[in-house]
Coordinates of N, CA and C in Angstrom, one line a residue:
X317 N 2.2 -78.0 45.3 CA 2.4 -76.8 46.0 C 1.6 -75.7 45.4
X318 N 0.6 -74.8 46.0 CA -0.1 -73.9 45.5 C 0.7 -72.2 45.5
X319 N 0.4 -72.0 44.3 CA 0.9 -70.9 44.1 C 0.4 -69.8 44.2
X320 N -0.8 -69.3 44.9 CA -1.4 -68.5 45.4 C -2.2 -69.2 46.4
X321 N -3.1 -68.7 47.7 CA -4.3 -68.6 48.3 C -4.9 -68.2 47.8
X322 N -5.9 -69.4 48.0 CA -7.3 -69.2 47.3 C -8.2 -68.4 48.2
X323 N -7.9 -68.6 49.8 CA -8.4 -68.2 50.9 C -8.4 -66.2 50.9
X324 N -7.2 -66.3 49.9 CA -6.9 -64.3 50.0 C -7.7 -64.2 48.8
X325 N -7.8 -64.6 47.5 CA -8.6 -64.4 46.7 C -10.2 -64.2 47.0
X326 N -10.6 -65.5 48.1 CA -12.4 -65.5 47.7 C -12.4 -64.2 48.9
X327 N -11.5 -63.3 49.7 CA -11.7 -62.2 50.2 C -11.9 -61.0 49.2
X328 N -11.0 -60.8 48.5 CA -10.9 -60.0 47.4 C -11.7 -59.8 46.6
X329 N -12.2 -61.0 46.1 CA -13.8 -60.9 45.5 C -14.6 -60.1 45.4
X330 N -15.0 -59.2 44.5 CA -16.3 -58.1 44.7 C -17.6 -58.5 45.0
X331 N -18.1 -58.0 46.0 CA -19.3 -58.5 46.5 C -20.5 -58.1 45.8
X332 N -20.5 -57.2 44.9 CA -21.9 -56.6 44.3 C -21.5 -55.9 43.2
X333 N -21.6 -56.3 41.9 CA -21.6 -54.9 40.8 C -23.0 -54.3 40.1
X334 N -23.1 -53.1 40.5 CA -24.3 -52.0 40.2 C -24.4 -51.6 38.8
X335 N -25.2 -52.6 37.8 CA -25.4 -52.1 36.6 C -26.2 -51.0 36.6
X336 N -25.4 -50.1 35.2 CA -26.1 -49.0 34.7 C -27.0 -49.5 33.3
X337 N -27.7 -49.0 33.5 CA -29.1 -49.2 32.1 C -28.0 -48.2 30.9
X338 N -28.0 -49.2 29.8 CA -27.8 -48.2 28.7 C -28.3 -47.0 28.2
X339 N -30.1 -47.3 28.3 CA -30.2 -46.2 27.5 C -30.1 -45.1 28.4
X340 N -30.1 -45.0 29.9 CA -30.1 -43.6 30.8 C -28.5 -43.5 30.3
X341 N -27.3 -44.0 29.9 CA -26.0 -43.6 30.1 C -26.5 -42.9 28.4
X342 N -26.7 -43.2 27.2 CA -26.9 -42.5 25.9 C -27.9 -41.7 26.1
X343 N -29.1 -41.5 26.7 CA -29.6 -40.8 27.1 C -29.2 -39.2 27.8
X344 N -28.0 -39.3 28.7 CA -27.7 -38.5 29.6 C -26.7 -37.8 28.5
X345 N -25.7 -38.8 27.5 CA -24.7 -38.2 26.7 C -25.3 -36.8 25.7
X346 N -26.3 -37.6 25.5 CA -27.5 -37.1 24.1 C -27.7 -35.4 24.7
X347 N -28.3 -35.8 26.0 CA -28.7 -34.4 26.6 C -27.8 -33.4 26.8
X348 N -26.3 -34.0 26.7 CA -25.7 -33.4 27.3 C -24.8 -32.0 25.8
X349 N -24.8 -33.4 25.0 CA -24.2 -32.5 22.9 C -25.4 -31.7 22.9
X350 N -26.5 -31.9 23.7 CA -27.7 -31.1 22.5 C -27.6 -29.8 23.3
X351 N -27.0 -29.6 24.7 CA -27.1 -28.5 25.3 C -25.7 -27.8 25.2
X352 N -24.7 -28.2 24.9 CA -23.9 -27.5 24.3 C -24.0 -27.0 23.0
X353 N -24.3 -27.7 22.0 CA -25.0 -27.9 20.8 C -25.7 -26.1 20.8
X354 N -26.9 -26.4 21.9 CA -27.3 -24.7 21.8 C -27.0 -23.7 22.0
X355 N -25.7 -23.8 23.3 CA -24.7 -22.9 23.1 C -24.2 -22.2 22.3
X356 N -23.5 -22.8 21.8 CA -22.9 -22.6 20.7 C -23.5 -22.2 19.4
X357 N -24.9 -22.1 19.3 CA -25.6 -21.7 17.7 C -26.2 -20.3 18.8
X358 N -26.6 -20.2 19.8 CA -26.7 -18.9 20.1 C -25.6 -17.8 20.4
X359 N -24.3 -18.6 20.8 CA -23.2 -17.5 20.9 C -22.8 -17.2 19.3
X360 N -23.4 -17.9 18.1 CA -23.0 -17.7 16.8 C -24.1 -16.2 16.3
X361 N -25.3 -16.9 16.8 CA -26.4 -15.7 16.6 C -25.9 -14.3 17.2
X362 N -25.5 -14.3 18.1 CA -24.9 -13.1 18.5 C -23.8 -12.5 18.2
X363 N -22.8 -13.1 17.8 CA -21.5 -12.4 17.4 C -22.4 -11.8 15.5
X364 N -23.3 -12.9 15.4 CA -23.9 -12.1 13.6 C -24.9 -11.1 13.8
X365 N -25.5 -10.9 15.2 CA -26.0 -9.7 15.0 C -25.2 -8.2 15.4
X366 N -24.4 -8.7 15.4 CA -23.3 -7.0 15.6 C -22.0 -7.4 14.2
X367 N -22.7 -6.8 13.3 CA -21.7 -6.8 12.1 C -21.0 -5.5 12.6
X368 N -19.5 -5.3 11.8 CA -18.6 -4.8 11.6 C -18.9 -3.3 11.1
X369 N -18.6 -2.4 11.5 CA -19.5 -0.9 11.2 C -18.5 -0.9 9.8
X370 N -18.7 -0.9 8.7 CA -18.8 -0.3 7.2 C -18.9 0.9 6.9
X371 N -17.7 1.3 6.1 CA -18.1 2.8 5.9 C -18.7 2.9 4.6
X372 N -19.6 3.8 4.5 CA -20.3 4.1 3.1 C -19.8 4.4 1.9
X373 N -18.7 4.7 1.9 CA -18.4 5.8 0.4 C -16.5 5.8 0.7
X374 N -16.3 6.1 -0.6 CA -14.7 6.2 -0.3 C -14.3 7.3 -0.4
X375 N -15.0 8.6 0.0 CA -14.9 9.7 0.4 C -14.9 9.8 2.2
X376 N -15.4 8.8 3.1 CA -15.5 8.4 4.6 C -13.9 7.7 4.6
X377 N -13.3 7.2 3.9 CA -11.9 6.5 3.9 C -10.9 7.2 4.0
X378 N -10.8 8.1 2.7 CA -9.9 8.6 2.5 C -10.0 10.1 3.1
X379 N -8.8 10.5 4.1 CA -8.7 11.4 5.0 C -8.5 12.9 3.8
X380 N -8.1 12.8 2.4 CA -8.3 14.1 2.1 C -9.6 14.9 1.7
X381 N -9.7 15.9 1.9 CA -11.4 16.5 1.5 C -11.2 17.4 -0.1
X382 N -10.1 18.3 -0.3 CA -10.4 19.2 -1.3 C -8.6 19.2 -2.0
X383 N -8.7 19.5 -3.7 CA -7.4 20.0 -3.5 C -8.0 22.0 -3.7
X384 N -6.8 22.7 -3.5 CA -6.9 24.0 -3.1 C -6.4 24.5 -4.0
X385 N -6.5 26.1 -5.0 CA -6.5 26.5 -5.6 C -4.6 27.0 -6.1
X386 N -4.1 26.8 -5.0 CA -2.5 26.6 -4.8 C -1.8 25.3 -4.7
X387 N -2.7 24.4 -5.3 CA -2.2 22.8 -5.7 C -2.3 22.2 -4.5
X388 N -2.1 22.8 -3.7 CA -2.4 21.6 -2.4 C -3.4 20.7 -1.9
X389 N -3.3 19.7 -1.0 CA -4.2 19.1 -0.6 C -4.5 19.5 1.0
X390 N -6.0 19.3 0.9 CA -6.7 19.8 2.6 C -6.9 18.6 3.3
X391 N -6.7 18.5 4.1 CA -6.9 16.6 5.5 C -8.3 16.9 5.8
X392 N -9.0 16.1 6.3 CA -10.0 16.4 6.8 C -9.7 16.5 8.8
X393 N -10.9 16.8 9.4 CA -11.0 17.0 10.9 C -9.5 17.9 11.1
X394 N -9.4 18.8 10.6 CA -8.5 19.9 10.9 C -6.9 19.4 10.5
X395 N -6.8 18.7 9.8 CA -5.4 17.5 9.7 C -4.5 18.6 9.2
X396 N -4.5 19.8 8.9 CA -3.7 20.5 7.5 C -3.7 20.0 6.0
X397 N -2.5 20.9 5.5 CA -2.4 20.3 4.0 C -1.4 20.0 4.1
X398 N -1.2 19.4 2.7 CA 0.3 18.8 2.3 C 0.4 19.1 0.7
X399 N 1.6 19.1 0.1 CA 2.0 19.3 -1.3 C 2.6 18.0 -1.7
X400 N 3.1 17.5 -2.7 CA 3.4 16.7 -3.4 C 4.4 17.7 -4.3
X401 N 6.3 16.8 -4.3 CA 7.1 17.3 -4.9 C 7.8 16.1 -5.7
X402 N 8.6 16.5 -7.1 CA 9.5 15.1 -6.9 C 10.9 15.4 -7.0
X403 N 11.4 14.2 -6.4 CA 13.2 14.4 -6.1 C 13.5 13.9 -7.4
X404 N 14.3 14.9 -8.2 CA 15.0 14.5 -9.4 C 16.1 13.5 -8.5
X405 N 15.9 12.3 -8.6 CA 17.2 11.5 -8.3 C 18.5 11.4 -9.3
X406 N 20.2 11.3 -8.3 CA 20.8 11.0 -8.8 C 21.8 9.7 -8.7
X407 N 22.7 9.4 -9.7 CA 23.7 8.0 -9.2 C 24.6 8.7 -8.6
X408 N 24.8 8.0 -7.1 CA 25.8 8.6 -6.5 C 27.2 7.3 -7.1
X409 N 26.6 6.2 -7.5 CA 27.4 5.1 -7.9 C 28.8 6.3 -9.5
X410 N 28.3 6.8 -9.9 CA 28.8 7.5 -11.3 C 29.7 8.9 -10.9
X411 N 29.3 9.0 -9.5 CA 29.9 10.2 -8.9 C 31.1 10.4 -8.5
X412 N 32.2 11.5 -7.5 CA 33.7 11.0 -7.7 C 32.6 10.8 -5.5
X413 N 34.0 10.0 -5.0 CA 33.9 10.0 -3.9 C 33.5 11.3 -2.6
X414 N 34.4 12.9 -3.6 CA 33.8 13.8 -2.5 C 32.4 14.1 -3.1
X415 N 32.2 13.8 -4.1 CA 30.6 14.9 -4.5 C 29.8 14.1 -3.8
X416 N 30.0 12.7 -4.3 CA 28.8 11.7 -3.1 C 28.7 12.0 -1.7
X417 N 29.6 11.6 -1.0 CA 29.7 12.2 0.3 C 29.1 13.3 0.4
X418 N 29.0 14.7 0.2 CA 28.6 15.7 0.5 C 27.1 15.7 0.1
X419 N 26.7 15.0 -1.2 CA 25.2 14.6 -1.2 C 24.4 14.2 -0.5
X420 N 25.1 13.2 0.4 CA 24.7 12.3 1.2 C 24.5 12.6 3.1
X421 N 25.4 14.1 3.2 CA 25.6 14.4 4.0 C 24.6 15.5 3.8
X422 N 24.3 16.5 3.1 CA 23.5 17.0 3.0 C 21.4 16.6 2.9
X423 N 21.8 15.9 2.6 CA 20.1 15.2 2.6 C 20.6 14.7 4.2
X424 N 21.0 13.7 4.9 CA 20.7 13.5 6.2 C 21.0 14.4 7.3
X425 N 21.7 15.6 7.1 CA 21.8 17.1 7.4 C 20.1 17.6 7.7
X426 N 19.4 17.5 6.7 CA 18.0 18.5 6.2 C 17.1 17.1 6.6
X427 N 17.2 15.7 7.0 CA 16.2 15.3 7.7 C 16.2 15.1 9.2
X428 N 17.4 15.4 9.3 CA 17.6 15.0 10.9 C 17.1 16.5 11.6
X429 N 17.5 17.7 10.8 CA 16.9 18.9 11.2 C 15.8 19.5 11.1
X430 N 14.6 18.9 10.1 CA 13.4 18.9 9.9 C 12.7 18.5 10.9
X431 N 11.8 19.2 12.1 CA 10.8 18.6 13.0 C 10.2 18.4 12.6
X432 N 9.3 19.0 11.4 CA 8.3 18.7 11.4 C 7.8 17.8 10.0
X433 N 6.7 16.9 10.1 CA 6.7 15.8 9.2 C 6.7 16.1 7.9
X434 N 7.1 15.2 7.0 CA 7.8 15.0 5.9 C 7.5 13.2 5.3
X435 N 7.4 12.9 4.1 CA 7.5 11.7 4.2 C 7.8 11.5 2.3
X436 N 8.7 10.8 2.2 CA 9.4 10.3 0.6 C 8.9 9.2 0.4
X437 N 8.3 8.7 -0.7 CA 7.7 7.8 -1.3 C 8.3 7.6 -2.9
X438 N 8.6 6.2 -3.1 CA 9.5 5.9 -4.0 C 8.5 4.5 -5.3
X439 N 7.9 5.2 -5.8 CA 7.8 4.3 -7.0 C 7.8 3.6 -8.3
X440 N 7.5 2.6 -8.8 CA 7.1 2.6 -10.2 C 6.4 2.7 -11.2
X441 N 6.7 3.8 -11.8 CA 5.6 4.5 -12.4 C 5.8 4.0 -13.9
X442 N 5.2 3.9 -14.8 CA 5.5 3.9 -16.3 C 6.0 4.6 -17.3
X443 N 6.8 4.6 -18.4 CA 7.7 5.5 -18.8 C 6.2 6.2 -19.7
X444 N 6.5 7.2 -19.6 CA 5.5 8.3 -20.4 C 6.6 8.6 -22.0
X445 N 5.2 8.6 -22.7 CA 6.4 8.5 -24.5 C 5.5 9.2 -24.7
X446 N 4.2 9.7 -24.6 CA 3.6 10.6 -25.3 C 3.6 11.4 -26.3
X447 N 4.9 12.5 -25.8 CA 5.1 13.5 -26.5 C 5.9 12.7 -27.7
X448 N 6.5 12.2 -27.6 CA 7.3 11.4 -28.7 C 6.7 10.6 -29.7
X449 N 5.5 10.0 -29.6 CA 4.3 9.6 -30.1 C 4.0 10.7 -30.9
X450 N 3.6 11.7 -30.2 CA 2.4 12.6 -31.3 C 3.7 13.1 -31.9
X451 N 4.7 13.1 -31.7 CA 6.0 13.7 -33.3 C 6.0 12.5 -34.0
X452 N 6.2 11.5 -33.7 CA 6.4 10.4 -34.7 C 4.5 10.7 -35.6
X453 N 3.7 10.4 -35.3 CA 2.4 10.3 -35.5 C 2.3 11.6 -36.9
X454 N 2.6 12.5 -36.3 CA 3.3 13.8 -37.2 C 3.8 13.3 -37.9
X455 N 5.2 13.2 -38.2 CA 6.0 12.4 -38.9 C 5.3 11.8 -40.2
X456 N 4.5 10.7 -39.7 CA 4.2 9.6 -40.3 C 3.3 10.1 -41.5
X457 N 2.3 11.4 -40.7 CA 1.1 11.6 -41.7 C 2.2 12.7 -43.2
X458 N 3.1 12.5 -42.7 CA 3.7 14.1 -43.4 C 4.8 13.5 -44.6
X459 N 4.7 11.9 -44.1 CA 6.1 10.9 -44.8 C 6.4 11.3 -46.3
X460 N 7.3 11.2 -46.8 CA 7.3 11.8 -48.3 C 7.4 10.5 -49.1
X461 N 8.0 8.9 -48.6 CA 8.0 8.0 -49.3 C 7.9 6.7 -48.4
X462 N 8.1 5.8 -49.0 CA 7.3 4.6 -48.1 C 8.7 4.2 -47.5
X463 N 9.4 4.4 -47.7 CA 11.3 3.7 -46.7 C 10.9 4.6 -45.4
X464 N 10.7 5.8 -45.6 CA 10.8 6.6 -44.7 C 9.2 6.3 -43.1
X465 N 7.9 5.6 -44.2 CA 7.4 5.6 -43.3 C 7.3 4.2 -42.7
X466 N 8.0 3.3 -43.2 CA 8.0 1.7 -43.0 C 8.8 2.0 -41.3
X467 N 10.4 3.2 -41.9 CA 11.3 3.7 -40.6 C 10.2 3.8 -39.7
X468 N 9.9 4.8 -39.6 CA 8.8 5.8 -38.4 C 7.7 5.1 -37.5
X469 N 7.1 4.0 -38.7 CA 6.4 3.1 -37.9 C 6.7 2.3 -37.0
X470 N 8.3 1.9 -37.4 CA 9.0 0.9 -36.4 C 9.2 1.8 -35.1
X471 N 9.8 3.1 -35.4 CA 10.0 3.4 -34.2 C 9.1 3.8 -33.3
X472 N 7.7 4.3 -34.0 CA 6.9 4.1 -32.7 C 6.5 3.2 -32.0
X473 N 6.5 1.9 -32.8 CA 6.3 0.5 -32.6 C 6.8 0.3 -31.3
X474 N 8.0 1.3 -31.7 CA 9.3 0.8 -30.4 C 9.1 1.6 -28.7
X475 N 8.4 2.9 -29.3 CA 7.4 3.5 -28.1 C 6.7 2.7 -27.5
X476 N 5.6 2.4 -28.3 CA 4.7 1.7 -27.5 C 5.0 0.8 -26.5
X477 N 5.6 0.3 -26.7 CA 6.6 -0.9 -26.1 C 6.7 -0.4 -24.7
X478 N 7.8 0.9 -24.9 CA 8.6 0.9 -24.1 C 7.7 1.4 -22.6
X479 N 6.5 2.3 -23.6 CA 4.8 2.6 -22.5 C 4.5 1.7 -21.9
X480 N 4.5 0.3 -22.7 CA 3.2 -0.4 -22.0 C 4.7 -1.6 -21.1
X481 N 5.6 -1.7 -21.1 CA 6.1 -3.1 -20.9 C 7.5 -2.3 -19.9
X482 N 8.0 -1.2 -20.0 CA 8.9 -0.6 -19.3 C 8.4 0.0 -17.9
X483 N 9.4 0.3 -16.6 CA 8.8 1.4 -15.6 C 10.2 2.3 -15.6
X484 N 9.4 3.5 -15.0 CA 10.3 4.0 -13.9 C 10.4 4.2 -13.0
X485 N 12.0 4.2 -11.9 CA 11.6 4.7 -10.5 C 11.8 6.0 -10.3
X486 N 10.6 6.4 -9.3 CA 10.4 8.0 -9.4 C 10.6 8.2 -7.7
X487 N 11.0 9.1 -7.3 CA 10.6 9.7 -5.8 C 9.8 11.3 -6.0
X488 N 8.8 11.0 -4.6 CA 8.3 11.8 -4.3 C 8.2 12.1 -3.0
X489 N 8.4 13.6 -2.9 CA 8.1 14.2 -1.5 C 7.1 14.7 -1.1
X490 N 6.6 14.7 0.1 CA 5.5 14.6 0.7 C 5.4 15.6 1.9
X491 N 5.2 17.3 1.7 CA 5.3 18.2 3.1 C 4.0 18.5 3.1
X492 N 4.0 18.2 5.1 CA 2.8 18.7 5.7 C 2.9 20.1 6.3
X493 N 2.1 20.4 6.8 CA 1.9 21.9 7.3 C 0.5 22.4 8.1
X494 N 0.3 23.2 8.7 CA -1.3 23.1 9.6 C -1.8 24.4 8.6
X495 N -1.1 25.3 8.1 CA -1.8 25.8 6.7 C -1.0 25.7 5.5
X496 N -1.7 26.9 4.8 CA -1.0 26.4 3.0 C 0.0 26.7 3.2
X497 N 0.3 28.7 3.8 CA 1.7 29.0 4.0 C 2.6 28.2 4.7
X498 N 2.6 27.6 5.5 CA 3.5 26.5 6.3 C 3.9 25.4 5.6
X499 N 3.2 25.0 4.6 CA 3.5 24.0 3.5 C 4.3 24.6 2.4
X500 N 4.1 25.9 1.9 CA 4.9 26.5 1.1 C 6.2 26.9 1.6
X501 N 6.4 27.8 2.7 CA 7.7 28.0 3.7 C 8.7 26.8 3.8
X502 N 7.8 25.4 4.1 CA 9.0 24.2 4.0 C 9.6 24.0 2.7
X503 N 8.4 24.0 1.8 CA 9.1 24.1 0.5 C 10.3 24.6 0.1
X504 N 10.0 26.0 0.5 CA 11.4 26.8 0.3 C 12.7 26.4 0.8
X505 N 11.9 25.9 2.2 CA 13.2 25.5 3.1 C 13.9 24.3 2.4
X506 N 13.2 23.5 2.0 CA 13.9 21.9 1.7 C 14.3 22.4 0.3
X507 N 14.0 23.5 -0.6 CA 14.9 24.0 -1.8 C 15.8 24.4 -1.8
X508 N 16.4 24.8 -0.7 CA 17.3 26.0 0.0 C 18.6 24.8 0.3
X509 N 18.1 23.6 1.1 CA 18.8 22.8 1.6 C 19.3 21.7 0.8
X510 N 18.4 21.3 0.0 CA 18.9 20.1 -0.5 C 18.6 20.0 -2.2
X511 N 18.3 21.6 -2.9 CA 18.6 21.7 -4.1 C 19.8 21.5 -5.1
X512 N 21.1 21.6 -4.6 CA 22.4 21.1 -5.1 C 22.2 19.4 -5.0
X513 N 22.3 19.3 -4.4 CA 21.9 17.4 -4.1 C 21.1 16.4 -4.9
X514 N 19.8 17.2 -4.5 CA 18.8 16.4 -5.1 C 17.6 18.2 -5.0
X515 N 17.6 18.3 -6.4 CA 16.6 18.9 -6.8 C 15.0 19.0 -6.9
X516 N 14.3 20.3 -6.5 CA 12.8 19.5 -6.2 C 11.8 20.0 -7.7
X517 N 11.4 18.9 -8.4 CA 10.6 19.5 -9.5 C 9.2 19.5 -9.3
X518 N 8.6 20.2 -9.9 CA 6.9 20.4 -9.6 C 6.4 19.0 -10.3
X519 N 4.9 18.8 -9.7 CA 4.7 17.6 -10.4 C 2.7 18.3 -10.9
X520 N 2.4 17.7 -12.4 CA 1.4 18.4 -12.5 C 0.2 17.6 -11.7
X521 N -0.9 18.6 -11.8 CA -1.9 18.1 -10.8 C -2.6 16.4 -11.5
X522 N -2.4 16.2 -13.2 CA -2.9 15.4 -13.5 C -2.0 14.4 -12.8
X523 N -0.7 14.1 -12.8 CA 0.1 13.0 -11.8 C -0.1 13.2 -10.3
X524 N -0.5 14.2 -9.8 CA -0.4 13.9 -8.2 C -1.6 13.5 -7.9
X525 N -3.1 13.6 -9.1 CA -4.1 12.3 -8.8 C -4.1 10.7 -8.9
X526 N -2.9 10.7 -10.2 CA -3.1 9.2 -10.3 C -1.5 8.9 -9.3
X527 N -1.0 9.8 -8.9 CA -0.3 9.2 -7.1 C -1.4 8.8 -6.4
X528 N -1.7 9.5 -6.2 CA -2.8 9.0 -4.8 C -3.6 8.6 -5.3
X529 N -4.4 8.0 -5.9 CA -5.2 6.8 -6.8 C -4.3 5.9 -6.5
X530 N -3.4 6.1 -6.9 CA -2.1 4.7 -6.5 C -1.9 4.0 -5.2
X531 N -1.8 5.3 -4.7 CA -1.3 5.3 -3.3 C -2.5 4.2 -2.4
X532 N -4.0 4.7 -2.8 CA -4.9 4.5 -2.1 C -5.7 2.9 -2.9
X533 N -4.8 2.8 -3.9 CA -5.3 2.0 -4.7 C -4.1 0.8 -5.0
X534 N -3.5 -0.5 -4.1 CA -2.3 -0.7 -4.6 C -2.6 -1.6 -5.2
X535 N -3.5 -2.5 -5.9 CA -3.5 -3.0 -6.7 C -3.9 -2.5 -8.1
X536 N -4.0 -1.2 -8.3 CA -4.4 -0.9 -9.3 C -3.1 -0.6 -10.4
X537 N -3.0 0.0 -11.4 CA -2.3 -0.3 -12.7 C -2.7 1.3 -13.5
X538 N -1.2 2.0 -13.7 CA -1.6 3.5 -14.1 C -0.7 3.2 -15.5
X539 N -1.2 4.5 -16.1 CA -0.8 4.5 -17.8 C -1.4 3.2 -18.8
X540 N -1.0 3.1 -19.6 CA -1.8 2.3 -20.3 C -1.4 0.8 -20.0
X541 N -1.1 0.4 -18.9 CA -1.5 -1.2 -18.3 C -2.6 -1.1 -17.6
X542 N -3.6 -0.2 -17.2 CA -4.8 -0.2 -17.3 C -5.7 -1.5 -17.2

């Protein structure tokens, strides 16, 4: 017993197969990588002839132009100025429950009422021993016996230390204004408001460069980690 027709198969049968030549089928492939191929190195030539506009100088960067003879800083393209203050911070953790609260209600009192901008910046700065340096340094040259200056040495030892290997956290405020008077006016105002609370101390102009050195520089390293 047959288990197929052979009669349906020799119908089935393909009557003609149409060879393709190899080398026109690698030939055609070839042609085909090498024209994408140049695509692609001229869409490269062109994204490299339009480099990224580069600014010259880092006076083109940074948006301040001058500080002003009343400590302030000037913006450039009409920006105004701004001052630099710092918030003596305190622990409200050490405090009794009403003083905190009222500190607390007072500073969000005086930001929520402030329209116009303002901005607090919180960092770590390095403990400054300076002044305590040049008294010990004193000290040392003035020692009357060697216990005394074996003491003195240790403890500046203990300075240095605490300069190069210690931080502190500092806050600083930040009022803008479209002139100088308008920057000094908030002043008053945010002394007025939030001096019981948090206190505003002057900061000298040699620190409010190496702020903004900082600021504009954040990998960089102030005081003597340099």
């Amino acid at each position: 017993m047959a288990l197929f027709d052979e009669r349906i198969l020799e119908k089935e049968k393909p009557t003609s197969i149409t060879a393709v030549p190899k080398g026109k089928i690698a030939t055609t492939s070839l042609l085909f990588d090498e024209k994408e191929m140049d695509k692609q190195i001229s869409h490269a030539k062109k994204k490299k002839n339009k480099p990224p506009e580069v600014k010259k100088s880092v006076a083109d960067i940074i948006p301040i132009i001058d500080q002003t003879d009343s400590g302030l800083f000037q913006l450039k393209d009409d920006g105004g100025f701004f001052g630099i203050w710092q918030l003596q911070s305190t622990d409200i953790n050490a405090m009794h429950d009403q003083e905190a609260g009222r500190n607390i209600y007072t500073l969000a009192r005086t930001y929520q009422g402030d329209k116009d901008p303002f901005k607090i910046i919180s960092l770590n700065l390095p403990v400054s021993t300076q002044k305590q340096q040049q008294y010990l340094e004193k000290k040392i040259r003035e020692a009357p016996n060697a216990l005394s200056l074996r003491f003195l040495r240790k403890k500046l030892k203990e300075l240095q230390y605490l300069e190069w290997g210690r931080t502190n956290r500092e806050y600083f405020l930040f009022l803008y204004g479209p002139t100088e008077l308008a920057v000094k006016e908030r002043k008053d105002q945010f002394m007025r408001d939030i001096q019981l609370a948090v206190p505003l101390l002057p900061v000298s102009d040699e620190k409010q460069i190496n702020l903004l050195y900082k600021l504009y520089n954040q990998n960089a390293k102030l005081g003597n980690k340099q």
